[in-house]
Coordinates of C-alpha atoms in Angstrom, one line a residue:
M163 CA 34.4 35.4 79.1
T164 CA 32.0 32.9 80.5
T165 CA 29.5 30.6 78.8
D166 CA 25.8 31.2 79.1
P167 CA 24.1 27.8 79.4
T168 CA 20.8 29.3 78.4
A169 CA 22.1 30.6 75.1
P170 CA 20.4 29.0 72.1
R171 CA 22.7 26.7 70.0
P172 CA 23.1 28.0 66.5
R173 CA 21.3 26.1 63.8
T174 CA 24.4 24.9 62.0
A175 CA 22.6 23.0 59.2
R176 CA 20.3 25.8 58.3
W177 CA 23.2 28.3 58.3
L178 CA 25.3 26.0 56.2
L179 CA 22.5 25.6 53.6
R180 CA 22.0 29.3 53.4
L181 CA 25.8 30.0 53.1
H182 CA 26.3 27.6 50.2
R183 CA 22.9 28.1 48.5
P184 CA 24.4 29.1 45.1
A185 CA 26.5 25.9 45.1
L186 CA 23.5 23.8 46.0
Y187 CA 21.4 25.3 43.2
G188 CA 24.2 24.8 40.7
F189 CA 24.7 21.2 41.7
A190 CA 20.9 20.6 41.6
A191 CA 20.8 22.1 38.1
L192 CA 23.7 19.9 36.9
V193 CA 22.0 16.7 38.4
I194 CA 18.7 17.6 36.7
A195 CA 20.3 18.2 33.4
L196 CA 22.3 14.9 33.6
A197 CA 19.2 13.0 34.6
A198 CA 17.2 14.4 31.7
L199 CA 20.0 13.6 29.2
Q200 CA 20.3 10.0 30.5
L201 CA 16.5 9.5 30.3
A202 CA 16.8 10.6 26.6
L203 CA 19.7 8.2 26.1
A204 CA 17.7 5.3 27.4
G205 CA 14.7 6.2 25.3
P206 CA 14.4 8.2 22.0
L207 CA 18.1 8.6 21.4
A208 CA 18.8 4.9 21.8
D209 CA 15.8 4.0 19.6
A210 CA 17.0 6.4 16.8
A211 CA 20.5 5.1 17.0
A212 CA 19.3 1.5 17.0
E213 CA 17.3 2.2 13.8
G214 CA 20.4 3.7 12.3
W215 CA 22.4 0.6 13.0
R216 CA 19.6 -1.6 11.6
Q217 CA 19.8 0.3 8.4
V218 CA 23.6 -0.1 8.3
N219 CA 23.4 -3.8 8.9
A220 CA 20.8 -4.1 6.2
C221 CA 22.9 -2.2 3.7
D222 CA 24.3 -3.7 0.6
F223 CA 27.4 -1.6 0.1
A224 CA 27.8 -2.7 -3.4
T225 CA 25.1 -0.2 -4.2
K226 CA 24.3 3.2 -2.8
C227 CA 23.0 2.9 0.7
S228 CA 21.5 5.5 3.1
Y229 CA 21.3 5.3 6.8
D230 CA 20.8 7.7 9.7
Q231 CA 24.5 8.4 10.6
A232 CA 23.5 11.5 12.5
A233 CA 21.5 9.5 15.0
I234 CA 24.3 7.0 15.6
L235 CA 26.9 9.8 16.2
R236 CA 24.4 11.8 18.3
Y237 CA 23.9 8.9 20.7
K238 CA 27.6 8.2 21.0
D239 CA 28.5 11.8 21.7
Y240 CA 25.7 12.4 24.2
Y241 CA 26.6 9.1 25.9
N242 CA 30.2 10.2 26.3
Y243 CA 29.1 13.6 27.6
A244 CA 26.9 11.9 30.3
T245 CA 29.6 9.4 31.2
Y246 CA 32.4 11.9 31.6
A247 CA 30.1 14.2 33.6
V248 CA 29.2 11.5 36.1
D249 CA 32.8 10.6 36.4
A250 CA 33.8 14.2 36.9
L251 CA 31.4 14.7 39.9
P252 CA 33.9 13.5 42.5
F253 CA 36.4 16.1 41.3
L254 CA 33.8 18.9 41.3
V255 CA 32.7 17.9 44.9
A256 CA 36.3 17.8 46.0
A257 CA 37.1 21.2 44.5
W258 CA 34.1 22.8 46.1
A259 CA 34.7 21.2 49.5
G260 CA 38.3 22.3 49.6
A261 CA 37.7 25.8 48.3
A262 CA 34.4 26.9 49.7
L263 CA 33.3 24.5 52.4
T264 CA 36.5 24.7 54.6
G265 CA 39.3 26.5 52.9
R266 CA 37.6 29.9 52.4
E267 CA 36.0 29.8 55.9
L268 CA 39.4 29.2 57.5
E269 CA 41.1 31.8 55.3
T270 CA 38.6 34.5 56.1
G271 CA 38.2 33.7 59.8
T272 CA 34.5 32.7 59.5
A273 CA 35.2 29.3 61.0
R274 CA 36.9 30.7 64.1
L275 CA 34.1 33.2 64.6
A276 CA 31.6 30.3 64.5
W277 CA 33.8 28.5 67.1
T278 CA 33.5 31.4 69.5
Q279 CA 29.7 31.6 69.1
G280 CA 28.5 28.4 70.6
T281 CA 29.5 25.9 67.8
S282 CA 32.4 23.7 68.8
P283 CA 35.0 22.9 66.1
A284 CA 34.0 19.2 66.1
R285 CA 30.3 20.1 65.5
W286 CA 31.3 22.6 62.9
L287 CA 33.3 19.9 61.0
T288 CA 30.6 17.3 61.5
A289 CA 28.0 19.6 59.8
R290 CA 30.4 20.2 56.9
L291 CA 30.8 16.5 56.4
A292 CA 27.4 15.0 57.2
L293 CA 25.0 17.5 55.4
P294 CA 26.9 17.6 52.1
A295 CA 27.4 13.8 52.2
V296 CA 23.6 13.4 52.4
V297 CA 23.1 15.7 49.4
V298 CA 25.9 14.1 47.4
T299 CA 24.6 10.6 48.0
A300 CA 21.0 11.5 47.3
C301 CA 22.1 13.0 43.9
T302 CA 24.7 10.6 42.7
C303 CA 22.8 7.4 43.4
P304 CA 19.9 8.2 40.9
L305 CA 22.5 9.4 38.4
F306 CA 24.5 6.1 38.3
W307 CA 21.2 4.1 38.2
L308 CA 20.0 6.2 35.2
H309 CA 23.4 5.8 33.5
H310 CA 23.3 2.1 33.9
R311 CA 19.8 2.2 32.4
A312 CA 21.0 4.3 29.5
W313 CA 23.9 1.9 28.9
S314 CA 21.7 -1.2 29.1
A315 CA 19.4 0.4 26.4
G316 CA 22.2 0.1 23.9
Q317 CA 23.4 -3.4 24.6
G318 CA 22.6 -5.8 21.8
R319 CA 21.1 -3.0 19.7
L320 CA 24.0 -0.6 19.0
D321 CA 27.2 -1.9 17.4
S322 CA 29.0 1.1 19.0
A323 CA 27.8 0.5 22.5
E324 CA 30.5 0.6 25.2
D325 CA 31.6 -2.7 26.9
W326 CA 30.8 -3.0 30.6
N327 CA 34.5 -3.0 31.4
A328 CA 35.3 0.3 29.7
L329 CA 37.0 2.4 32.4
A330 CA 34.7 5.5 32.2
T331 CA 31.5 3.4 31.8
F332 CA 32.3 1.0 34.7
H333 CA 32.6 3.8 37.3
A334 CA 29.6 5.8 36.0
N335 CA 27.5 2.6 35.9
G336 CA 27.4 1.7 39.5
P337 CA 27.7 2.6 43.2
T338 CA 31.4 3.4 42.8
A339 CA 30.3 6.7 41.4
A340 CA 28.6 7.6 44.7
A341 CA 31.5 6.3 46.8
L342 CA 34.0 8.3 44.8
A343 CA 31.9 11.4 45.2
L344 CA 32.0 10.9 49.0
A345 CA 35.7 10.4 48.9
G346 CA 36.0 13.6 46.9
L347 CA 34.1 15.4 49.6
A348 CA 36.3 14.0 52.4
A349 CA 39.5 14.8 50.4
G350 CA 38.4 18.4 49.8
V351 CA 37.5 19.0 53.4
L352 CA 40.9 17.6 54.5
A353 CA 42.7 19.8 52.0
G354 CA 40.9 22.9 53.3
L355 CA 41.8 22.1 56.8
L356 CA 45.5 21.5 56.0
L357 CA 46.0 24.5 53.7
R358 CA 43.4 26.9 55.0
R359 CA 43.5 28.8 51.7
T360 CA 40.8 28.7 49.0
L361 CA 42.7 28.1 45.7
P362 CA 45.4 25.8 47.0
A363 CA 42.8 23.7 48.8
L364 CA 40.7 23.5 45.6
V365 CA 43.8 22.1 43.7
L366 CA 44.9 19.7 46.5
G367 CA 41.3 18.4 47.0
A368 CA 40.9 17.6 43.3
A369 CA 44.4 16.1 43.1
A370 CA 43.8 13.9 46.2
T371 CA 40.6 12.7 44.6
G372 CA 42.6 11.8 41.5
G373 CA 45.0 9.9 43.7
V374 CA 42.2 7.9 45.3
W375 CA 40.8 7.1 41.9
A376 CA 44.1 5.9 40.6
L377 CA 44.8 3.8 43.6
V378 CA 41.3 2.2 43.4
Q379 CA 41.8 1.5 39.8
Q380 CA 45.0 -0.4 40.5
L381 CA 43.5 -2.4 43.3
M382 CA 40.1 -3.1 41.8
P383 CA 41.1 -6.2 39.7
H384 CA 42.4 -7.9 42.8
L385 CA 39.4 -7.4 45.0
W386 CA 37.5 -10.4 43.7
P387 CA 38.8 -13.9 42.6
T388 CA 39.7 -14.1 39.0
V389 CA 38.9 -16.7 36.3
T390 CA 41.6 -18.4 34.2
R391 CA 40.8 -19.5 30.7
V392 CA 43.0 -21.4 28.3
T393 CA 42.3 -21.1 24.6
T394 CA 44.0 -22.5 21.5
L395 CA 46.2 -20.5 19.2
Q396 CA 43.5 -20.4 16.6
Q397 CA 40.9 -19.1 19.1
G398 CA 43.2 -16.3 20.3
G399 CA 43.1 -14.8 23.8
V400 CA 40.0 -13.6 25.7
G401 CA 39.1 -10.2 24.3
S402 CA 36.2 -9.2 26.6
G403 CA 36.6 -8.5 30.3
I404 CA 39.0 -7.0 32.7
I405 CA 42.3 -8.6 31.9
V406 CA 44.6 -9.2 34.9
E407 CA 47.3 -11.3 33.2
Q408 CA 47.7 -12.9 29.8
G409 CA 50.3 -15.0 28.1
L410 CA 51.2 -18.2 26.3
V411 CA 50.9 -21.8 27.4
A412 CA 54.2 -23.6 26.7
R413 CA 53.9 -26.6 24.4
S414 CA 56.2 -28.7 26.6
G415 CA 55.3 -28.8 30.3
G416 CA 52.3 -26.5 30.2
G417 CA 54.2 -23.6 31.8
H418 CA 53.4 -19.9 31.2
L419 CA 55.3 -17.8 28.7
P420 CA 55.0 -14.0 28.2
L421 CA 53.3 -12.7 25.1
P422 CA 55.8 -12.1 22.3
H423 CA 56.9 -8.7 21.1
C424 CA 56.1 -9.2 17.4
D425 CA 58.7 -6.9 15.8
T426 CA 58.6 -9.2 12.7
T427 CA 56.5 -12.1 11.5
A428 CA 59.4 -14.4 12.1
T429 CA 59.7 -13.3 15.8
C430 CA 56.0 -14.1 16.3
D431 CA 56.1 -17.4 14.5
A432 CA 59.1 -18.5 16.6
A433 CA 57.4 -17.6 19.9
L434 CA 54.1 -19.2 18.9
A435 CA 55.9 -22.4 17.8
K436 CA 56.8 -23.0 21.5
A437 CA 53.2 -22.5 22.6
S438 CA 50.1 -24.6 22.5
G439 CA 47.6 -21.8 23.3
Y440 CA 46.9 -18.7 25.3
Y441 CA 46.0 -18.3 29.0
T442 CA 44.1 -15.4 30.3
V443 CA 43.5 -14.4 33.9
Y444 CA 40.5 -12.0 33.9
H445 CA 37.1 -10.9 35.2
P446 CA 34.2 -11.8 33.0
A447 CA 30.9 -9.9 32.8
S448 CA 29.5 -12.0 35.6
H449 CA 31.9 -10.3 38.0
Y450 CA 30.5 -6.8 37.3
W451 CA 28.5 -6.5 40.5
P452 CA 31.0 -8.2 42.8
L453 CA 33.7 -5.8 41.5
Q454 CA 31.3 -2.8 41.9
L455 CA 30.5 -3.7 45.5
T456 CA 34.0 -4.6 46.6
T457 CA 35.4 -1.4 44.9
S458 CA 32.7 0.7 46.6
A459 CA 33.6 -0.8 50.0
L460 CA 37.3 0.0 49.4
V461 CA 36.5 3.6 48.4
L462 CA 34.3 4.0 51.5
T463 CA 37.1 2.7 53.7
L464 CA 39.5 5.2 52.2
T465 CA 36.8 7.9 52.7
G466 CA 36.6 6.9 56.4
L467 CA 40.4 7.3 56.7
L468 CA 40.2 10.8 55.1
V469 CA 37.4 11.8 57.5
L470 CA 39.5 10.6 60.5
A471 CA 42.4 12.6 59.2
S472 CA 40.2 15.6 58.9
Y473 CA 39.2 15.4 62.6
L474 CA 42.9 15.0 63.5
A475 CA 43.8 18.0 61.4
L476 CA 41.1 20.0 63.1
R477 CA 42.3 19.0 66.5
H478 CA 45.8 20.1 65.6
L479 CA 44.5 23.3 64.3
T480 CA 42.2 24.3 67.2
G481 CA 44.1 22.8 70.1
P482 CA 42.2 23.4 73.4
L483 CA 39.8 25.9 71.8
R484 CA 36.4 25.8 73.4
P485 CA 33.2 27.8 72.7
T486 CA 33.0 30.4 75.5
T487 CA 30.9 33.1 74.0
Q488 CA 27.8 34.8 75.3
P489 CA 24.9 35.6 72.9
L490 CA 25.4 38.5 70.6
G491 CA 23.9 41.8 71.7
A492 CA 21.7 44.0 69.5
E493 CA 24.7 45.6 67.8
G494 CA 26.5 42.3 67.3
A495 CA 28.9 42.8 70.2
L496 CA 29.6 40.0 72.6
V497 CA 27.9 40.1 75.9
T498 CA 30.4 39.2 78.5
A499 CA 30.4 38.8 82.3

């Protein structure tokens, strides 16, 4: 077969959008629903819960007291739903990318058919990385901004509001949510290229995303310089922030001692008798944005490595394959010389 240089190049982006239109509609519906929920959390739901907490704090529990418990619980439940949904997006993207975006097309032979009809394997893969990446970024960035807005609406007003360093809240509250979603996309694409089967690629893509998430969580506290604070025994240790290390300050010499295992009161008293206070190595609230940005940079670096691995896997899969096809005839048959 010979290549016709005058043959029109297929419109890969348009075909990709049409092929995955149901997934696009479903993702758009999910994003719209989450956005609406988070707008409600930042407005009427937060206001109702704040009024409920005002009633609680004004109560004299020596007598019968009424307060809007339903509003308080409703806000907490809906906040958790929104937070977990935003955090789950990278896994959903990874599962879709592994199963439908690459795994199914390689399993059914659709990808190889495209490679023989004027679309090179590299161009095929680039379209499956670039176009979904634009959609994922455009959807997750407003979601984490709205989540941060909903979280901020409860600070100082709701006694049950989550701290900034709560694991689920931290990742849903900033650009790490978008970065992790892109990592999920790259992990799913790579899983599909490696396994070339729908269901196994779905599982591997989601599992790889979980691995990226766990690795990032372990490295995150070490991406920005920490603060060390020493407190007295009466003050106790620092309770708010991302704790990296905590222990006792020795009474003699000022060295560091591990926190005691208080099996009994006597054990605790004996350990505390050797200490003059507590030391805490941690990240305070002022480190929120530095940690968000450095963590996002780390995730995007890992995403770049996954993308590179995807191109290497594609090269191993296709070898010297080149598009050598003529335009299709009226009946769909190849026109050859």
